[in-house]
Coordinates of C-alpha atoms in Angstrom, one line a residue:
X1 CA 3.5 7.7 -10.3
X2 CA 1.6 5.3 -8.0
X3 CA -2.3 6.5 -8.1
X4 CA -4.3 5.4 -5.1
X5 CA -8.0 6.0 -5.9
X6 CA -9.3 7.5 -3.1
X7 CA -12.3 9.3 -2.7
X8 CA -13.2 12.6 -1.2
X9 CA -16.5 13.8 0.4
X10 CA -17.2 16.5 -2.0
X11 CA -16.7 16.9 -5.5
X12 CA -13.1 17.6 -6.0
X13 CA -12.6 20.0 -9.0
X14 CA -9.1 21.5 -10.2
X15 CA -5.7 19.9 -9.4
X16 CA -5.2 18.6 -5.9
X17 CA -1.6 19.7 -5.6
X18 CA -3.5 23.6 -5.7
X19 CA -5.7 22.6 -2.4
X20 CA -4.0 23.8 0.8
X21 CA -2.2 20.9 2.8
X22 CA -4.3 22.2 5.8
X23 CA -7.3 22.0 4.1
X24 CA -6.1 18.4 2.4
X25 CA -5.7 17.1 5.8
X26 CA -9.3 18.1 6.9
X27 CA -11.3 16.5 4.7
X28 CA -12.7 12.7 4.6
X29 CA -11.0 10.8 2.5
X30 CA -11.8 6.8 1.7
X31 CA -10.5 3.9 -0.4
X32 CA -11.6 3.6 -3.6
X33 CA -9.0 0.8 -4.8
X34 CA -8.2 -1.7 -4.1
X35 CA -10.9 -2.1 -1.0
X36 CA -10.5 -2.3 1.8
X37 CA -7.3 0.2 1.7
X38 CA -4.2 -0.6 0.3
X39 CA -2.1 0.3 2.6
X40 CA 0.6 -3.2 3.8
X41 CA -1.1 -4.9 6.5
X42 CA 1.7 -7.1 9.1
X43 CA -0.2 -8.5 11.8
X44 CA -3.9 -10.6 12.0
X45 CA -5.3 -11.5 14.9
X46 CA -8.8 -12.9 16.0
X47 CA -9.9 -12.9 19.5
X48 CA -13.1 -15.5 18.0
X49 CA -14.2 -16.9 14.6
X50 CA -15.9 -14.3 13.9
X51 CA -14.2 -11.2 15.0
X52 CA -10.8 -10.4 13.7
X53 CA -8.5 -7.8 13.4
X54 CA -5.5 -6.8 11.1
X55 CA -2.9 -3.6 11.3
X56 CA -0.7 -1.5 9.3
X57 CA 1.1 0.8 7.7
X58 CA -0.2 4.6 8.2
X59 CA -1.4 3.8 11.1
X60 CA -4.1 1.1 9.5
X61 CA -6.3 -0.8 11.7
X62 CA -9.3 -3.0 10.1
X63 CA -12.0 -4.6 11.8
X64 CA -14.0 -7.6 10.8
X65 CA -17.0 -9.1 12.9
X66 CA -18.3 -11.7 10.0
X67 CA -15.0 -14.0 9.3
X68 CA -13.4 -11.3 7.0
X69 CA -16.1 -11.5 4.7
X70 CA -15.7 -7.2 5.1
X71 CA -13.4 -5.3 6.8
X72 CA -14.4 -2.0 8.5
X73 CA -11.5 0.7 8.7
X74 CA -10.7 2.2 12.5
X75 CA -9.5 5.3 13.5
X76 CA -5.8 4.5 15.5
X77 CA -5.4 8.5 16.2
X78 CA -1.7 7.8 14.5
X79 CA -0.3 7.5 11.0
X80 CA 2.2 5.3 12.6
X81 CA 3.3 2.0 11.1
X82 CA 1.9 -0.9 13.2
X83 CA 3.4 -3.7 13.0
X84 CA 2.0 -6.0 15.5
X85 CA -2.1 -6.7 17.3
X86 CA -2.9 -8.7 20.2
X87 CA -6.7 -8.9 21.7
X88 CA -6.6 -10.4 25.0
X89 CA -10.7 -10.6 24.7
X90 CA -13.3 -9.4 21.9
X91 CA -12.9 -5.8 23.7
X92 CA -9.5 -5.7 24.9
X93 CA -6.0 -5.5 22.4
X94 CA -3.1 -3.6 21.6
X95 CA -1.4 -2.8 18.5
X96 CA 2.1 -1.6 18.4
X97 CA 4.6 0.1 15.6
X98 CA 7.1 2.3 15.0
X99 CA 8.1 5.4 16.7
X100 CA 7.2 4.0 20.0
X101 CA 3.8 3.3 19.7
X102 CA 1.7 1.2 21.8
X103 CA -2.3 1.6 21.6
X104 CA -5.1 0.2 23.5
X105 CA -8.5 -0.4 22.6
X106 CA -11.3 -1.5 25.7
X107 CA -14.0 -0.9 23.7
X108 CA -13.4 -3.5 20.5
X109 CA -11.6 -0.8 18.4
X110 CA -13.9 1.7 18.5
X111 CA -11.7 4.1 20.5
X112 CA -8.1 3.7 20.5
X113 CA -5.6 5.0 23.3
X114 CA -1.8 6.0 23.1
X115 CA 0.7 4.3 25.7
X116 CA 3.9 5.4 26.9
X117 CA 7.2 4.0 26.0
X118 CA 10.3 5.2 25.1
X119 CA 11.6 2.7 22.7
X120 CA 11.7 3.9 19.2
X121 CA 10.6 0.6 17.5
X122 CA 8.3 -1.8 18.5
X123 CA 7.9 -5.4 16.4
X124 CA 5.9 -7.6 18.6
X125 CA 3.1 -7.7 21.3
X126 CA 1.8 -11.2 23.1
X127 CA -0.5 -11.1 26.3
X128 CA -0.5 -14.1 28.3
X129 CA -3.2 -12.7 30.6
X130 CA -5.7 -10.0 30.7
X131 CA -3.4 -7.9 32.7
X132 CA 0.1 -9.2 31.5
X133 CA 1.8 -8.9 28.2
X134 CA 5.3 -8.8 26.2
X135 CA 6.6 -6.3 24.1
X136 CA 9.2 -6.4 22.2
X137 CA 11.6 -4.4 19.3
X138 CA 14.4 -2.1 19.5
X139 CA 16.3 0.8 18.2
X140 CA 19.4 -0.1 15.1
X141 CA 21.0 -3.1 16.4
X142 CA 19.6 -2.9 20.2
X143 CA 16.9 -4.9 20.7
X144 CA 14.7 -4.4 23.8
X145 CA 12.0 -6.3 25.5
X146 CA 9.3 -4.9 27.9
X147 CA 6.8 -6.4 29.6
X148 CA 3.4 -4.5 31.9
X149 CA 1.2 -6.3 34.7
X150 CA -1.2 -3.5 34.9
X151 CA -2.9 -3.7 31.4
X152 CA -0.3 -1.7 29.4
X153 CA -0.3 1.6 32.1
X154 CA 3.2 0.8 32.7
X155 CA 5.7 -0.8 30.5
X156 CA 9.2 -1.7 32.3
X157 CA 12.0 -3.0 30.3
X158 CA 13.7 -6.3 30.8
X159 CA 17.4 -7.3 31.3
X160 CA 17.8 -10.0 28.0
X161 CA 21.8 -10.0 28.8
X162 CA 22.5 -9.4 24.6
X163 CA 21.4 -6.5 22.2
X164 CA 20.1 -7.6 18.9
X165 CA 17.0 -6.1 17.6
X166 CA 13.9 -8.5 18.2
X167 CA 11.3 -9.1 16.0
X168 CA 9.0 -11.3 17.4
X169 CA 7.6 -12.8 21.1
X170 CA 5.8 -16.0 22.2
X171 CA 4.5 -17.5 25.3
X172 CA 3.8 -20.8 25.8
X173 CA 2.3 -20.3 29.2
X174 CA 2.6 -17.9 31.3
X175 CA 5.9 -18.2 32.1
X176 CA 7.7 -19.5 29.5
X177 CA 8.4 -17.4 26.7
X178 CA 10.8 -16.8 23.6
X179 CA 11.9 -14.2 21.7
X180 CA 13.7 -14.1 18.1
X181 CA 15.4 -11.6 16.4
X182 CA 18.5 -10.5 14.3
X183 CA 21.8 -12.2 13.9
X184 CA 19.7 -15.7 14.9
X185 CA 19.5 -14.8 18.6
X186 CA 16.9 -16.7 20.2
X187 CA 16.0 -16.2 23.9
X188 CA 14.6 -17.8 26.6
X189 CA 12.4 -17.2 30.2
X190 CA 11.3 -19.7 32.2
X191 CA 9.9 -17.2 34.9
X192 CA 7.9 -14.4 33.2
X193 CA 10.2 -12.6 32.0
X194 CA 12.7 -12.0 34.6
X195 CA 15.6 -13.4 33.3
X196 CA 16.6 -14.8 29.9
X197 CA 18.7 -17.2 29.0
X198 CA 20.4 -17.3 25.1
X199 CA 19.7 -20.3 23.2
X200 CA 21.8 -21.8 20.0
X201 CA 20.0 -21.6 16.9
X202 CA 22.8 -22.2 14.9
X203 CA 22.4 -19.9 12.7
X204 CA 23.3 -15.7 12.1
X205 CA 20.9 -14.7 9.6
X206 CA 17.7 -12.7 11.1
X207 CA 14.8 -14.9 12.7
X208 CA 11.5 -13.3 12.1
X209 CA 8.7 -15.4 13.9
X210 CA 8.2 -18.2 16.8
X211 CA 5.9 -20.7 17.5
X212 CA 5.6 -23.5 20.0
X213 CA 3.0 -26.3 20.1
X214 CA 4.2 -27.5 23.8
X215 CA 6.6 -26.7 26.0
X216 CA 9.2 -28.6 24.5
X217 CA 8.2 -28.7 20.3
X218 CA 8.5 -25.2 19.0
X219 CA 9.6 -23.3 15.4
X220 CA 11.2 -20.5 14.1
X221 CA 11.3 -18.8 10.3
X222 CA 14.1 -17.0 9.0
X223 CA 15.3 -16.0 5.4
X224 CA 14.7 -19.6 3.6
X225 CA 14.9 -21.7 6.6
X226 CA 12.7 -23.6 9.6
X227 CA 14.4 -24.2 13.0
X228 CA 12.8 -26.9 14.9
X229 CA 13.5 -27.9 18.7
X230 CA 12.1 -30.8 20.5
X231 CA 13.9 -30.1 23.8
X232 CA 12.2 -26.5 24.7
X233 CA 14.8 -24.0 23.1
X234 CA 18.2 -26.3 24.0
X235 CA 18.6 -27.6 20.9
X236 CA 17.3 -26.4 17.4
X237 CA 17.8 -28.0 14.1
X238 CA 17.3 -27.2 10.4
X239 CA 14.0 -28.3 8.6
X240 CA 13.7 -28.6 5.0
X241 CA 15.8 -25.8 2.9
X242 CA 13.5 -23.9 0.7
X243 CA 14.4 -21.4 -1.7
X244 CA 16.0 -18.4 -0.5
X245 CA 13.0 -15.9 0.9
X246 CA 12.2 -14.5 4.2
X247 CA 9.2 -16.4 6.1
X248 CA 8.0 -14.1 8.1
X249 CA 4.9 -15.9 10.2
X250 CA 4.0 -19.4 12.0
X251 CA 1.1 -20.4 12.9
X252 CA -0.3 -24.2 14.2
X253 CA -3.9 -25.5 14.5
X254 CA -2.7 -28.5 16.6
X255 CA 1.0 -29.7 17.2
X256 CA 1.4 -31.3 13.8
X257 CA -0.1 -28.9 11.6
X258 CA 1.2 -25.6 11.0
X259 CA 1.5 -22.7 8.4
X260 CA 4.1 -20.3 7.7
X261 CA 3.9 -17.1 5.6
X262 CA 6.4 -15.0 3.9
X263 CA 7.6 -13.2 0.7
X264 CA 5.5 -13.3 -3.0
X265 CA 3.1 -14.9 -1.4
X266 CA 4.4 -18.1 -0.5
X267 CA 2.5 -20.3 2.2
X268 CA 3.8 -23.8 3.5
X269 CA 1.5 -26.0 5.2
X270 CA 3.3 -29.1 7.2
X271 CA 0.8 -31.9 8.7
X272 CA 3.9 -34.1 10.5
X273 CA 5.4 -31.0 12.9
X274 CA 7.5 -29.8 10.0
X275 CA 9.2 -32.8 9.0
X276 CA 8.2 -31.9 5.7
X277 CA 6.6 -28.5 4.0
X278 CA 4.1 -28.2 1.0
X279 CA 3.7 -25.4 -1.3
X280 CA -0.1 -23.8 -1.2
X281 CA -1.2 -21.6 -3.6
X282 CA -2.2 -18.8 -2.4
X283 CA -3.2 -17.0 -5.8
X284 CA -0.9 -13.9 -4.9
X285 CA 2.5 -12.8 -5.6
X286 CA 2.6 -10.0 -3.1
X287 CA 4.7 -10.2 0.5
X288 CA 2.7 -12.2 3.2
X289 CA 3.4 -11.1 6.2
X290 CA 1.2 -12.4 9.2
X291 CA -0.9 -15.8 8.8
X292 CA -3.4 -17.1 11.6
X293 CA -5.6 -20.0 12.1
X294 CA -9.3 -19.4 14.3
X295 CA -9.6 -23.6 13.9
X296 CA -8.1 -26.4 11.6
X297 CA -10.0 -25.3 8.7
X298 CA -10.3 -21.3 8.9
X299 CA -7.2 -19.5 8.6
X300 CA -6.4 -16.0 7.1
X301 CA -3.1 -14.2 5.7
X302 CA -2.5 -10.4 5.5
X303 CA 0.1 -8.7 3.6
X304 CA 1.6 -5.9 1.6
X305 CA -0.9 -3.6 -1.0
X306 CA -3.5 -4.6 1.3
X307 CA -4.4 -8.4 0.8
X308 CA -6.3 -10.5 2.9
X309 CA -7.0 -13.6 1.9
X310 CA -8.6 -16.7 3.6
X311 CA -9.0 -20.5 3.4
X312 CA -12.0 -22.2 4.9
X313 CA -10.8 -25.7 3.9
X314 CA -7.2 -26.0 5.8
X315 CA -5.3 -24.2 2.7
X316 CA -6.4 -25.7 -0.2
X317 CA -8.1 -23.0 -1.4
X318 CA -7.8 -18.8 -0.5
X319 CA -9.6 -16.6 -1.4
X320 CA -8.8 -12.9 -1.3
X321 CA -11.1 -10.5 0.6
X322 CA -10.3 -7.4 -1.3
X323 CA -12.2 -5.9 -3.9
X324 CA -9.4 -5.5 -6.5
X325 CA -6.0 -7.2 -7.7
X326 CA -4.7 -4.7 -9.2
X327 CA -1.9 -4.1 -7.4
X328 CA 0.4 -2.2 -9.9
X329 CA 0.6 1.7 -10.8
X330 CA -2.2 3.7 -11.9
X331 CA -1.4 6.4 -13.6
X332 CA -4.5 8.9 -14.2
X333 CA -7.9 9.0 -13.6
X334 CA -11.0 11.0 -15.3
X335 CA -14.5 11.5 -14.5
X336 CA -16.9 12.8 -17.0
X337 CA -19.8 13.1 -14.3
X338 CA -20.4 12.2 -10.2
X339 CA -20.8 8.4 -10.3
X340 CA -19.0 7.7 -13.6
X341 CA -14.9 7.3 -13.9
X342 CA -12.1 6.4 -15.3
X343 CA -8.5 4.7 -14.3
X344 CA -5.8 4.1 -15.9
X345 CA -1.9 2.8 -15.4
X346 CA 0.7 -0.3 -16.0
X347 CA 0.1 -3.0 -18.0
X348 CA -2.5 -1.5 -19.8
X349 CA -4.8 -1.8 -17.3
X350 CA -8.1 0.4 -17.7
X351 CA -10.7 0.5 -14.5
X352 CA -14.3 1.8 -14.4
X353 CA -16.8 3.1 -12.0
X354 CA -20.4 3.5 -12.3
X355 CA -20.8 4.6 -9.0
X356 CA -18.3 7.5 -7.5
X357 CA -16.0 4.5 -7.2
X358 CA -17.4 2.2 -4.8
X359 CA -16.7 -0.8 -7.1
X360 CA -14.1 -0.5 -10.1
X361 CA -14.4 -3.3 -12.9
X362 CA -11.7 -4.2 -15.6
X363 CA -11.8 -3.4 -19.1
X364 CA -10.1 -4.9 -21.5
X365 CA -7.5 -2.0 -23.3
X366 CA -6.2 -4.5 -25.9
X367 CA -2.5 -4.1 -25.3
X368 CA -0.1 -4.5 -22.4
X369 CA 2.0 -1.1 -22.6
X370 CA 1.5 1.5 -20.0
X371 CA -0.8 4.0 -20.0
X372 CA 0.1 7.1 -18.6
X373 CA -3.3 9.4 -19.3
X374 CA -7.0 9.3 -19.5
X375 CA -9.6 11.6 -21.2
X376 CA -13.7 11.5 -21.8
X377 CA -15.3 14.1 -23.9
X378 CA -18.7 12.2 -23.0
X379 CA -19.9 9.5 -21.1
X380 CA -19.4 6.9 -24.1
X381 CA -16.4 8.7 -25.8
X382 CA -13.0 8.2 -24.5
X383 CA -9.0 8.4 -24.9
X384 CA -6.0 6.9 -23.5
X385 CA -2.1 7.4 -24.3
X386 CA 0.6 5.7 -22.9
X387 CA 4.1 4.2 -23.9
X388 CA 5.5 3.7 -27.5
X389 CA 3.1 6.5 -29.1
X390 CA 0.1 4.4 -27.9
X391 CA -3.6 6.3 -28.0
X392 CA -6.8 4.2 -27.8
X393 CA -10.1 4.7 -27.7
X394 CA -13.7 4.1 -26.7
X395 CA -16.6 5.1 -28.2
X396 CA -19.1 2.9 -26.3
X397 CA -18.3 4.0 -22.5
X398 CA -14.8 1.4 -22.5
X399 CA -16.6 -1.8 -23.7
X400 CA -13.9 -1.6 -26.4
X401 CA -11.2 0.3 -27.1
X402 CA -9.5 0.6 -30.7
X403 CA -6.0 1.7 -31.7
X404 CA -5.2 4.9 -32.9
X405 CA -2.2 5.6 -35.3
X406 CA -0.2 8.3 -33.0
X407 CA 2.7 7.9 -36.4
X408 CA 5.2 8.3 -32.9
X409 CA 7.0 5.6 -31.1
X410 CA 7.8 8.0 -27.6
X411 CA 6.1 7.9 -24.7
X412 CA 3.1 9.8 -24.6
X413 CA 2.1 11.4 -21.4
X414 CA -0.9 13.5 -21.4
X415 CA -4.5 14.1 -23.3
X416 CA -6.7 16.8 -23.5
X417 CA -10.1 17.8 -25.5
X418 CA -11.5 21.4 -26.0
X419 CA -14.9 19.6 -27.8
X420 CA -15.5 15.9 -29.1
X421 CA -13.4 16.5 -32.3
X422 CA -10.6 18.5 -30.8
X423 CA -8.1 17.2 -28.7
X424 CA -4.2 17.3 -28.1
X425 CA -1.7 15.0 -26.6
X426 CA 2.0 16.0 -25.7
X427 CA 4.2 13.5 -24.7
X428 CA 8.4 12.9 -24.4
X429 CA 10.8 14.6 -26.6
X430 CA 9.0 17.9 -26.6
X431 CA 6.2 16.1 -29.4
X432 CA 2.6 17.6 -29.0
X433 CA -0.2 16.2 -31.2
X434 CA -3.5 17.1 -32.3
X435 CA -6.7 15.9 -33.9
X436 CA -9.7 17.5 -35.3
X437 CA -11.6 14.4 -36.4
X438 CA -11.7 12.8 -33.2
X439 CA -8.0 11.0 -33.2
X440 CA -9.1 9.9 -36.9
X441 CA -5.8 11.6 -38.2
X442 CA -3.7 12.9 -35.5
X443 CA -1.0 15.8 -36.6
X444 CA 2.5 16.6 -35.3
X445 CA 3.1 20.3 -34.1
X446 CA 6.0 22.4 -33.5
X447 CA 6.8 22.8 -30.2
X448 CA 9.8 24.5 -29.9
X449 CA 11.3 22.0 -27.4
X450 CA 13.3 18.5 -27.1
X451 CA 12.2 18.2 -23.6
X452 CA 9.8 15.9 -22.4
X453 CA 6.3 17.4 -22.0
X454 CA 4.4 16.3 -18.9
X455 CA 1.1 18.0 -18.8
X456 CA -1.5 19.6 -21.7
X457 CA -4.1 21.7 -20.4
X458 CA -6.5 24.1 -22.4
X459 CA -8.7 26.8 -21.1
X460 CA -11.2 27.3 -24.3
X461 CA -10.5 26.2 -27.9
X462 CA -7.4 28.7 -28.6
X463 CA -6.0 29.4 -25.5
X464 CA -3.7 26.3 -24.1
X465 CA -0.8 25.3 -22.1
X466 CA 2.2 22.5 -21.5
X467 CA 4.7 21.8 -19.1
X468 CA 7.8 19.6 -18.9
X469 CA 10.9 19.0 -18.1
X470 CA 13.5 21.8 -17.0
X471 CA 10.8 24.2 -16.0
X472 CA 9.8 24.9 -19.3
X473 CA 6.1 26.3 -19.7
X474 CA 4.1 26.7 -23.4
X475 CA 1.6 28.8 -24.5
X476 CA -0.8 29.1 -27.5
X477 CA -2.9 31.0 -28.4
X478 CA -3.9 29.8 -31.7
X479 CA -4.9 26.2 -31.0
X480 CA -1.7 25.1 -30.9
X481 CA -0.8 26.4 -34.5
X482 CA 2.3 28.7 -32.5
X483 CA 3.6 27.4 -29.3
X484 CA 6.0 30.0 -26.9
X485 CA 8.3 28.7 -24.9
X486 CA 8.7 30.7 -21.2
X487 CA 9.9 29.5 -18.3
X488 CA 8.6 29.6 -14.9
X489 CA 11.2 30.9 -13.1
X490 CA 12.9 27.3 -11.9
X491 CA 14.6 24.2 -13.5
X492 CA 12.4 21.9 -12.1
X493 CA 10.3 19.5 -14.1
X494 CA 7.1 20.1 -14.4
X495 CA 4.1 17.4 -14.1
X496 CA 0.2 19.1 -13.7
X497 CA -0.5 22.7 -15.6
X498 CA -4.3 24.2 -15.1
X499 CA -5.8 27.2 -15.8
X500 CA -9.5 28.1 -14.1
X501 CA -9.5 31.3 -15.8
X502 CA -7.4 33.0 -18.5
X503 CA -5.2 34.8 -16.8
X504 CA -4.7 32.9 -13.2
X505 CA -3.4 29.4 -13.6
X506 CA -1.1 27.0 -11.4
X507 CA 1.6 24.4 -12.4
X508 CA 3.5 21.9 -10.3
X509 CA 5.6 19.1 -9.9
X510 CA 8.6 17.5 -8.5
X511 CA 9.9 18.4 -4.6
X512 CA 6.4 19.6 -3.7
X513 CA 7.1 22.7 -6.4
X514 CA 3.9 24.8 -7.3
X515 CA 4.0 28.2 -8.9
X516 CA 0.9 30.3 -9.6
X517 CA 0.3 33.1 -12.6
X518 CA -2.0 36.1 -12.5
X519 CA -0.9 37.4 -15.9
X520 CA -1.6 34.4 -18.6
X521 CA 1.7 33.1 -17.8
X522 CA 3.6 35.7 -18.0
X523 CA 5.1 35.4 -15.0
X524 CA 5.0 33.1 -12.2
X525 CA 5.1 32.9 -8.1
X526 CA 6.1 30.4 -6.2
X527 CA 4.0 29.1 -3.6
X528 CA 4.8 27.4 -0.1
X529 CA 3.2 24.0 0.6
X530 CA 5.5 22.7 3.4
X531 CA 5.6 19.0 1.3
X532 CA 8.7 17.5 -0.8
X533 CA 6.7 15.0 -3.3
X534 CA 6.2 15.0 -7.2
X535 CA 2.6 16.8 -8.1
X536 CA 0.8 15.5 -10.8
X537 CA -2.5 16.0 -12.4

């Protein structure tokens, strides 16, 4: 499970798959890590040094008006994936996506307004003037190109005389243009827009950006590859081979210095109009997809999981303007009060807030298996279980964590304590643990079960419950001396299990399933939450 930390406006108590989706939906939710949002970012744009913009998935649009030093997030009105922004002034841009979005801002992002179109999926947007622009995508293999002279109230489609899909548009003035796309199709206008003429590239593997520097020198990135013309479009020849990865983005500061952006983070600089390419390092592994220059020296690259990152010295050196790299699954999360918390997930990796989760620092867990489950019985006093019969823990609020000898070498899944001493973990293979000295000694119960056990939850010092796999639900009521094995009514596994009184308590798990008791367990209901996604604790 991929854990987000995000952050409600109220104290969130209980299991979130047991909130309403309505209710879900209504509240204020922000980014806790990494900051500014996670979400893949596939287009930057600034309209001046200072002021920049970058959009993606979920309908993402961030807004920076000090050089990226902080982004502020915007409301689109869509959950949309945008792919493409476009400011024709500090006020004035567009941003288009998928399901045949187009949106307008007049007011520097502080209002954003839907556009018509009817094509399904849109890559690209370029504005040569205030009132003119380009628009380009397509639907499966039929590639479309639109173009408005009113400032986006009407979009007409073009004649391009072929049908791949496009990915990407690019005027040098304003009436030559090119656009790339799939199967190596490159495309030409010399008169706005009006017709388009197919060029050669030479190539039928996908072409995902284009550049030119004047109105005969221009580039194009595909999956490995440069193409280069001298001749405006009529001829186009391979640059340097590089390993085989998609660049996805060009950009040039003058016509013999240029950048191009693409997968694991992988940025080329040339400084001889591409007759040779140099590796940067960027400091990321992660999928850049969009890379933009302001000047020769300030340049900035956005990409998947959220990055941004930006050189102020011409690419020697980037630096990434979010507030985390930790890009990989979390797992769990625990907070013993308001402003203190817990994270864990892959690698090992253990994160900590001291307030609500406006910054998150790294701890160091001491080992580099995953950790699937986090639980404070104080503010200094701490667990962790993960993969291989791992359990760790803290006893001075995470500064250091010490292991604990589980005697198992499955995967261990969940922890709970009823007080500082006693606690339980259950974990794959039907094996449930428990300690009364504080994970000193930890001792192997009977469950009853071979299946894998997802979830431990329990009520007061007796009274306690697991889930699992197959639908399988247990009960003790001896502190886990006897466990019974029920069933709640499906053969679905089961991931989350929490009781907020004796007898009424909810479970849940994969395909959006959540069932509710009124009888200790007895007997369960299904409820109805109109979702199809695993539901964890």
């Amino acid at each position: 499970m991929k854990l987000t930390i995000i952050k409600p406006s109220f104290l969130l108590f209980g299991l979130l798959a047991f909130l309403s989706i309505n209710s879900l939906n209504a509240q204020n939710w922000t980014w806790q890590n990494p900051l500014p949002q996670g979400n893949n970012l596939y287009s930057v744009c600034f309209p001046n040094p200072n002021i920049g913009y970058t959009v993606g998935a979920d309908g993402t649009i961030l807004k920076t008006t000090n050089s990226g030093s902080s982004w502020i997030s915007q409301n689109s009105g869509t959950t949309n994936l945008l792919l493409s922004v476009y400011f024709t002034d500090i006020d004035t841009g567009y941003a288009v996506g998928s399901s045949a979005t187009i949106l307008k801002t007049t007011n520097g992002g502080l209002n954003w307004i839907a556009q018509t179109t009817s094509t399904p999926y849109l890559s690209s947007v370029f504005f040569t003037s205030a009132d003119t622009g380009y628009i380009v995508g397509g639907s499966g293999s039929t590639g479309v190109i639109m173009k408005t002279t009113n400032g986006g109230i009407n979009w007409i489609i073009q004649n391009s005389g072929t049908n791949p899909f496009y990915n990407s548009v690019f005027f040098y003035d304003d009436t030559t243009g090119y656009v790339v796309g799939n199967g190596g199709k490159i495309l030409k206008t010399i008169d706005g827009g009006n017709n388009w003429t197919v060029q050669t590239s030479g190539v039928t593997t996908n072409l995902y950006s284009v550049y030119f520097t004047t109105a005969n020198k221009g580039y194009a990135s595909e999956y490995g590859r440069m193409l280069k013309t001298t001749d405006g479009g009529l001829n186009w020849t391979y640059l340097t081979i590089f390993q085989s990865y998609e660049l996805y983005s060009i950009c040039f500061t003058d016509t013999l210095t240029g950048y191009v952006a693409g997968r694991s983070g992988k940025i080329l600089k040339t400084i001889n109009a591409g007759a040779n390419w140099t590796f940067l390092n960027s400091g990321t592994s992660t999928n850049l997809r969009s890379v933009y220059f302001t000047d020769i020296n300030n340049g900035y690259a956005v990409g998947e999981n959220g990055v941004i990152l930006k050189t102020m010295d011409a690419g020697l050196n980037w630096t990434a303007f979010t507030s985390s790299t930790y890009y990989i699954d979390l797992n769990d999360a625990c907070f013993p009060d308001a402003c203190l918390g817990y994270a864990v997930g892959n690698q090992g990796v253990i994160l900590k807030t001291n307030n609500g989760g406006a910054n998150w620092i790294a701890q160091n867990s001491g080992i580099n298996n995953t950790l699937n489950a986090v639980f404070f019985t104080s503010s200094d006093i701490g667990y962790a279980v993960g993969d291989t019969g791992k359990i760790i823990k803290t006893i001075n609020g995470g500064v250091d964590w010490i292991a604990q000898n589980s005697g198992l070498t499955q995967n261990l899944n969940s922890v709970f304590f009823t007080n500082a001493d006693t606690g339980y973990v259950v974990g794959m293979s039907g094996k449930i643990l428990k300690t009364i000295d504080g994970g000193t000694n930890w001792l192997l119960q009977t469950s009853g079960v071979t299946n894998s056990l997802y979830s431990v939850y329990f009520f007061d010092a007796h009274l306690g419950f697991a889930v699992g796999a197959s639908g399988r639900v247990l009960k003790t009521a001896d502190g886990g001396t006897n466990w019974t094995v029920s069933y709640s009514g499906s053969t679905l596994d089961l991931k989350a299990v929490y009781f907020p009184t004796a007898d009424t308590g909810y479970i849940s798990g994969v395909s959006g399933h959540i069932r509710r008791t009124i009888n200790g367990g007895t007997n369960w209901t299904q409820l109805t939450n109109h979702i199809n996604v695993v539901l964890t604790s």
